[in-house]
Coordinates of C-alpha atoms and ligand atoms in Angstrom, one line a residue:
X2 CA -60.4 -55.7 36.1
X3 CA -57.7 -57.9 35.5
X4 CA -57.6 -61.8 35.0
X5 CA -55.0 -62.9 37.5
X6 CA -56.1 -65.7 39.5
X7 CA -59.4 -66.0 37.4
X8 CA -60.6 -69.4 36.2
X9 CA -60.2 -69.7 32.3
X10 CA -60.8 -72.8 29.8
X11 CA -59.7 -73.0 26.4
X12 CA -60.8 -75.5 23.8
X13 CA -58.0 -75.7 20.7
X14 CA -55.3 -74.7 23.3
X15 CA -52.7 -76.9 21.1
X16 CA -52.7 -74.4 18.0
X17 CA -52.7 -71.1 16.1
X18 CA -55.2 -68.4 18.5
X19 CA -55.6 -71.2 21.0
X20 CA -52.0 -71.4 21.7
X21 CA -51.5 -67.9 21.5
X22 CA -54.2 -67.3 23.8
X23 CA -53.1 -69.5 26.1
X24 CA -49.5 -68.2 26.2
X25 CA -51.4 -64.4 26.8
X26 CA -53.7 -65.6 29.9
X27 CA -51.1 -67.6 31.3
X28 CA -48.7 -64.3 31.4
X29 CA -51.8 -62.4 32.8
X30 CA -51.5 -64.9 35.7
X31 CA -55.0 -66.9 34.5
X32 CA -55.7 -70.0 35.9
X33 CA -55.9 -72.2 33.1
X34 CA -57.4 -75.8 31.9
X35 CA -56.8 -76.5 28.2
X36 CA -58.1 -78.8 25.8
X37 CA -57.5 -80.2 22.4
X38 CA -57.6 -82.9 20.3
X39 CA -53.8 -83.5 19.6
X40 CA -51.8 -84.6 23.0
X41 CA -48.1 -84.4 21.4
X42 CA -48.4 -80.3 21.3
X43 CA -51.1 -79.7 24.1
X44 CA -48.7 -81.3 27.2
X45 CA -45.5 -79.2 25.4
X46 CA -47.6 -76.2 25.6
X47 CA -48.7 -77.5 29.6
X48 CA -45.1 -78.2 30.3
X49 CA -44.0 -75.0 28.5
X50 CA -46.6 -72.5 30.6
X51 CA -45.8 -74.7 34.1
X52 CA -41.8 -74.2 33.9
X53 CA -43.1 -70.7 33.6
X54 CA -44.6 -70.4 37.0
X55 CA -48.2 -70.4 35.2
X56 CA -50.9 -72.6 37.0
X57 CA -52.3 -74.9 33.7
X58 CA -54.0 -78.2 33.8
X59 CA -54.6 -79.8 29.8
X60 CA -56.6 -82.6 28.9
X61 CA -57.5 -84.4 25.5
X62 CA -60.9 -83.6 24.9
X63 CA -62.7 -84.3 21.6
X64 CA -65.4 -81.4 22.0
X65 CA -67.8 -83.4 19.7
X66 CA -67.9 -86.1 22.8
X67 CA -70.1 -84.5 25.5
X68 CA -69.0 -86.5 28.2
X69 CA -65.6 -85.7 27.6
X70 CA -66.3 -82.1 27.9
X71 CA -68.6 -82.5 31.3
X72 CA -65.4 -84.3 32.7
X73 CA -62.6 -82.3 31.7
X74 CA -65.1 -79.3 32.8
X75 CA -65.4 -81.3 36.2
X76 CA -61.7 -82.1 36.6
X77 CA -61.3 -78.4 36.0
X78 CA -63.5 -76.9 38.9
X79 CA -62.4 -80.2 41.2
X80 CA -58.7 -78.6 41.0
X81 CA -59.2 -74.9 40.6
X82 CA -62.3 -74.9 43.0
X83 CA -64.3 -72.5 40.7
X84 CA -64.8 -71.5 36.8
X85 CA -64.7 -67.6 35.8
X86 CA -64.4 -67.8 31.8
X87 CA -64.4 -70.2 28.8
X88 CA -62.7 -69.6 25.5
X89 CA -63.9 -71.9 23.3
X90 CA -62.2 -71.4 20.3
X91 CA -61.6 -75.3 19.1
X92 CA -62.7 -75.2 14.7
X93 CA -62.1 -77.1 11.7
X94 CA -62.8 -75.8 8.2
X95 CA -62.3 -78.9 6.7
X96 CA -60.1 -80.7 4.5
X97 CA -59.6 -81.4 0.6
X98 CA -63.1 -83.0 0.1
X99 CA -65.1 -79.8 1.5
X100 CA -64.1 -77.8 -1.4
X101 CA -66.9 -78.4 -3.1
X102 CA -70.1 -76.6 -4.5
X103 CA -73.2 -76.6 -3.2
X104 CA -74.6 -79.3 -4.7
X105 CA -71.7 -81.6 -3.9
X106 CA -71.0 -81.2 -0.8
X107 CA -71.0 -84.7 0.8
X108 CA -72.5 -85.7 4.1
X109 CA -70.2 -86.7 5.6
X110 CA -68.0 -83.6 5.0
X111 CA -71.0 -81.7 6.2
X112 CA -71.6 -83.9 9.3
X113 CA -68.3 -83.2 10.6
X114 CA -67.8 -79.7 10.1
X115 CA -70.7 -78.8 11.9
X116 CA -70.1 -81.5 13.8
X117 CA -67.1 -79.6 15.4
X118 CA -67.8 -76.5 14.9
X119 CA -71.8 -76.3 16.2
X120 CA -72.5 -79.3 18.7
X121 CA -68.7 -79.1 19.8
X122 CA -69.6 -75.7 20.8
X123 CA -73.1 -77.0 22.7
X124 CA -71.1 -79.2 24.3
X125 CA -68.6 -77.0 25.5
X126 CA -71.7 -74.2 26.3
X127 CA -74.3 -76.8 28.3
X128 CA -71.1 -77.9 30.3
X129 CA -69.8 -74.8 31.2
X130 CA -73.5 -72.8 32.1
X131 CA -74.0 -74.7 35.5
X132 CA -70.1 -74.5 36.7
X133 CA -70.4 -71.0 36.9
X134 CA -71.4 -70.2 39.8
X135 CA -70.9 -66.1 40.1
X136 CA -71.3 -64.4 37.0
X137 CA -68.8 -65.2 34.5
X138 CA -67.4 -64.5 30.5
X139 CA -68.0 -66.8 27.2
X140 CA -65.9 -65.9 24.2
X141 CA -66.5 -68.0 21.1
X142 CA -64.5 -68.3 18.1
X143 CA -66.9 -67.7 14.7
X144 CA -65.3 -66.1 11.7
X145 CA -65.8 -63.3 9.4
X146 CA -67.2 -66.0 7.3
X147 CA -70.3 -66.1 10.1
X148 CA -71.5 -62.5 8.3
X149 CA -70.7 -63.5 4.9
X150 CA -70.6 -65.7 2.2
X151 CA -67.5 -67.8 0.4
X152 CA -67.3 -69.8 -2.5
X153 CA -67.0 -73.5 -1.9
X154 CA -67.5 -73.3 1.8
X155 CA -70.9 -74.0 2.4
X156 CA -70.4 -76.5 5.5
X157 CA -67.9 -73.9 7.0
X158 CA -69.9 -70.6 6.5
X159 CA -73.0 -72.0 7.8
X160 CA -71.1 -73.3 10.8
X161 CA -69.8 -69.9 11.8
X162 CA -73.0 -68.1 11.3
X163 CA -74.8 -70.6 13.6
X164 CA -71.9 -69.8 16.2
X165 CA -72.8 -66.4 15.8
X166 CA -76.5 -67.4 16.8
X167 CA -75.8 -69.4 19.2
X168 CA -73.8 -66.6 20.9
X169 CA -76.8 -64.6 20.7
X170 CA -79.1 -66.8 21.7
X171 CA -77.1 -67.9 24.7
X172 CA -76.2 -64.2 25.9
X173 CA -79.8 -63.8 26.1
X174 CA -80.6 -66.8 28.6
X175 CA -77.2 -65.6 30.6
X176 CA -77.5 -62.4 31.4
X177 CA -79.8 -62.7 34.3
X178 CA -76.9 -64.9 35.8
X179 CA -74.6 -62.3 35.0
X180 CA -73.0 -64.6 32.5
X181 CA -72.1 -62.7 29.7
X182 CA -71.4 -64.4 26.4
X183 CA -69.9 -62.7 23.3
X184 CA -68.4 -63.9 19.7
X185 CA -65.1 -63.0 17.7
X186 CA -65.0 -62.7 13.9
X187 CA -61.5 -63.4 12.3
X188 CA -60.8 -62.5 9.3
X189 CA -57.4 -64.3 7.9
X190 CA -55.2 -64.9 11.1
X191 CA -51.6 -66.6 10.1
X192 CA -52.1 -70.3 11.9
X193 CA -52.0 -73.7 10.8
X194 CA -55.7 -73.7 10.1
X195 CA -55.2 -70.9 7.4
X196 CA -52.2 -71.9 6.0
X197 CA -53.8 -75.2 5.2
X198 CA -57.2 -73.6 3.9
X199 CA -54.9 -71.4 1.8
X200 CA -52.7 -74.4 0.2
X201 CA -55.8 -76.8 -1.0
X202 CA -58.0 -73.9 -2.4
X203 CA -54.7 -72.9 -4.1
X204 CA -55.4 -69.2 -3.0
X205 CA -53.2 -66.4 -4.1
X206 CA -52.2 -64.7 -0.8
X207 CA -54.0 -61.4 -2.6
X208 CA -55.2 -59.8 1.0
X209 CA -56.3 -56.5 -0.8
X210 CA -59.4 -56.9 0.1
X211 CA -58.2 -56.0 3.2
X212 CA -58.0 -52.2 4.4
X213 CA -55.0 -53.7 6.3
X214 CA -53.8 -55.5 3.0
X215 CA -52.5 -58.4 5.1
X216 CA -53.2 -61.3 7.2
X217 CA -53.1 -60.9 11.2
X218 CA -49.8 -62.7 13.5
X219 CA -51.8 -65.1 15.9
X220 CA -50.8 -62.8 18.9
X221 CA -52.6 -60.1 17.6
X222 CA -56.2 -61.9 19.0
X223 CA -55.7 -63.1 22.5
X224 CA -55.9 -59.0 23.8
X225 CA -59.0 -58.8 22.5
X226 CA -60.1 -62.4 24.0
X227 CA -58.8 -61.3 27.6
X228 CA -60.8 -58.1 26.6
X229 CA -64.4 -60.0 26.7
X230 CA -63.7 -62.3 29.3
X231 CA -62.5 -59.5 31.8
X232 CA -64.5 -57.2 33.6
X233 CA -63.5 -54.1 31.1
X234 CA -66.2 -55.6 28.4
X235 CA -69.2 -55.7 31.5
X236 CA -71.4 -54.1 29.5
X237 CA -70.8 -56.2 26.1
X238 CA -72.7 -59.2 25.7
X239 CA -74.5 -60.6 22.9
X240 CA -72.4 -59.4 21.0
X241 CA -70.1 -60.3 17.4
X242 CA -66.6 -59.1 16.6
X243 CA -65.3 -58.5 13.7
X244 CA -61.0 -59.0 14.0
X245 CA -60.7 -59.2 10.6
X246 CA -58.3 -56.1 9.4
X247 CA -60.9 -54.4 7.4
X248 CA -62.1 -56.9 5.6
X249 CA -66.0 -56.6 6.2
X250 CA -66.4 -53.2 6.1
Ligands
NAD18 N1 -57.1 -68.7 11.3 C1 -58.0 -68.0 10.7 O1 -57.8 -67.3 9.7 C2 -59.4 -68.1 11.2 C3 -60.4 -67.2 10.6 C4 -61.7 -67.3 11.1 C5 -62.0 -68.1 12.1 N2 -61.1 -68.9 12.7 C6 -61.6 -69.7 13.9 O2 -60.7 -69.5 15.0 C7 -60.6 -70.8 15.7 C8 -59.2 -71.2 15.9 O3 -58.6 -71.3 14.6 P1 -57.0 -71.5 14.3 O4 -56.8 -70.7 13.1 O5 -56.3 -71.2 15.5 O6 -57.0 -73.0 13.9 P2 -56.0 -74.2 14.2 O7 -56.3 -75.3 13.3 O8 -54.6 -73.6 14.2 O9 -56.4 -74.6 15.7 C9 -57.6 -75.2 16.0 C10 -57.4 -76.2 17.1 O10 -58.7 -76.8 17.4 C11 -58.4 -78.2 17.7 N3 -59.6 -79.0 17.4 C12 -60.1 -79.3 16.2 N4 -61.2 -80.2 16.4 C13 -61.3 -80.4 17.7 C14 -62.1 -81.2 18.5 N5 -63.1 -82.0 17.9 N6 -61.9 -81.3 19.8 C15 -61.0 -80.5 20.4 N7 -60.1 -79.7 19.7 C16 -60.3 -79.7 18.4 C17 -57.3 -78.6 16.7 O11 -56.6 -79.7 17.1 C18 -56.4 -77.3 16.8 O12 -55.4 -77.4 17.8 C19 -61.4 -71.8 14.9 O13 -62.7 -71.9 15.5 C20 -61.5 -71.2 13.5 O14 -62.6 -71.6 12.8 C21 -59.8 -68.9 12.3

């Protein structure tokens, strides 16, 4: 039931529950090709996992660029022979210009958020269908913010929620191929990505909305990421889930 010598890809490898989750599969003896959009930190993290004794292969891959996804997802199976699991967990919630109301939100602002966050995923989901090739495990990052509304975030929320359908929609194709594919829902996880949404909306870091009454250390996803792409979740597909310390409830 473990993952050792399984074939895994991440997308967003190079920061906050990418890099985590990377360090966690590689030390679970995964097999593992990562991606991400920023080189400098993506070959440290290769170089840092293959002193290790970890097998890792990392490429730059913009997801929003389907051929680069088809090729790094080519490379991947030329070297490893085979593709078990895909994490695809690359996002952006935008920047200074997407805090904006409804009516104001620009298109461009629009375009690439879901840009990312919707056809990156596609991309990384029609690449990765026909590579497996016995069975095999799709975790997708959405948010807690794919069940539920925000202020300000219009782009972002309805990114997440259609991550959260296209989960759905996908597990339902898959499971004939014994593919299974299931979705995670953070709630605030302590990475670059939240740090940053945190510092331009100016938020208090008032988590007491929480039951938990605090944000979640990066480490604390990647168990349940090995969890649904292992064989101990063989039963769970389709499904969304909520790591979001009581925040939804
Ligand atoms: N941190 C949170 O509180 C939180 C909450 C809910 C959901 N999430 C989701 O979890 C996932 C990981 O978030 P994180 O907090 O680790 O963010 P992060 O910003 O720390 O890491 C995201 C990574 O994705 C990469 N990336 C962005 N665009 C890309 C592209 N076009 N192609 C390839 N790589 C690209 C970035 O370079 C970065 O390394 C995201 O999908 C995010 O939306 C995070």
């Amino acid at each position: 039931m473990s993952l050792k010598d399984k074939v895994i890809i991440i997308t967003g490898a190079a920061s906050g529950i990418g890099l985590e989750t990377s360090k966690h599969l590689a030390a679970k003896e995964a097999k593992l090709s990562l991606a991400d959009l920023q080189e400098k930190p993506l070959k440290e993290l290769e170089a840092e996992l293959q002193k290790s004794g970890a097998q890792v292969f990392a490429a730059v891959v913009d997801v929003t660029d389907r051929k680069q996804v088809e090729d790094w997802i080519a490379a991947t199976v030329q070297k490893f022979g085979k593709l078990d699991g895909a994490a695809n967990l690359a996002g952006v919630i935008g920047n200074q210009n997407n805090i904006a109301k409804v009516e104001e939100i620009d298109d461009d602002d629009w375009d690439f958020i879901m840009g990312v966050n919707t056809k990156g995923l596609l991309n990384c989901l029609r690449a990765e269908i026909p590579n497996f090739n016995n069975g095999g495990a799709i975790v997708n990052a959405a948010s807690i913010l794919g069940l539920m509304g925000s202020r300000k975030n219009i782009a972002y929320v309805a990114s997440k929620h259609a991550v959260v359908g296209m989960t759905r929609a996908a597990a339902k194709e898959l499971g004939e191929r014994n593919i299974r594919c299931n979705c995670f829902c953070p709630g605030p996880i302590d990475t670059p990505m939240f740090r940053q949404s945190a510092a331009i909306r100016g938020t208090k870091l008032d988590l007491s909305h929480l039951a938990l009454n605090r944000a979640a250390a990066p480490s604390e996803v990647p168990p349940l990421i090995e969890f649904l792409l292992s064989e101990n979740s063989s039963f769970i597909t389709g499904n969304v889930v909520p790591i979001d310390g009581g925040w939804y409830c």
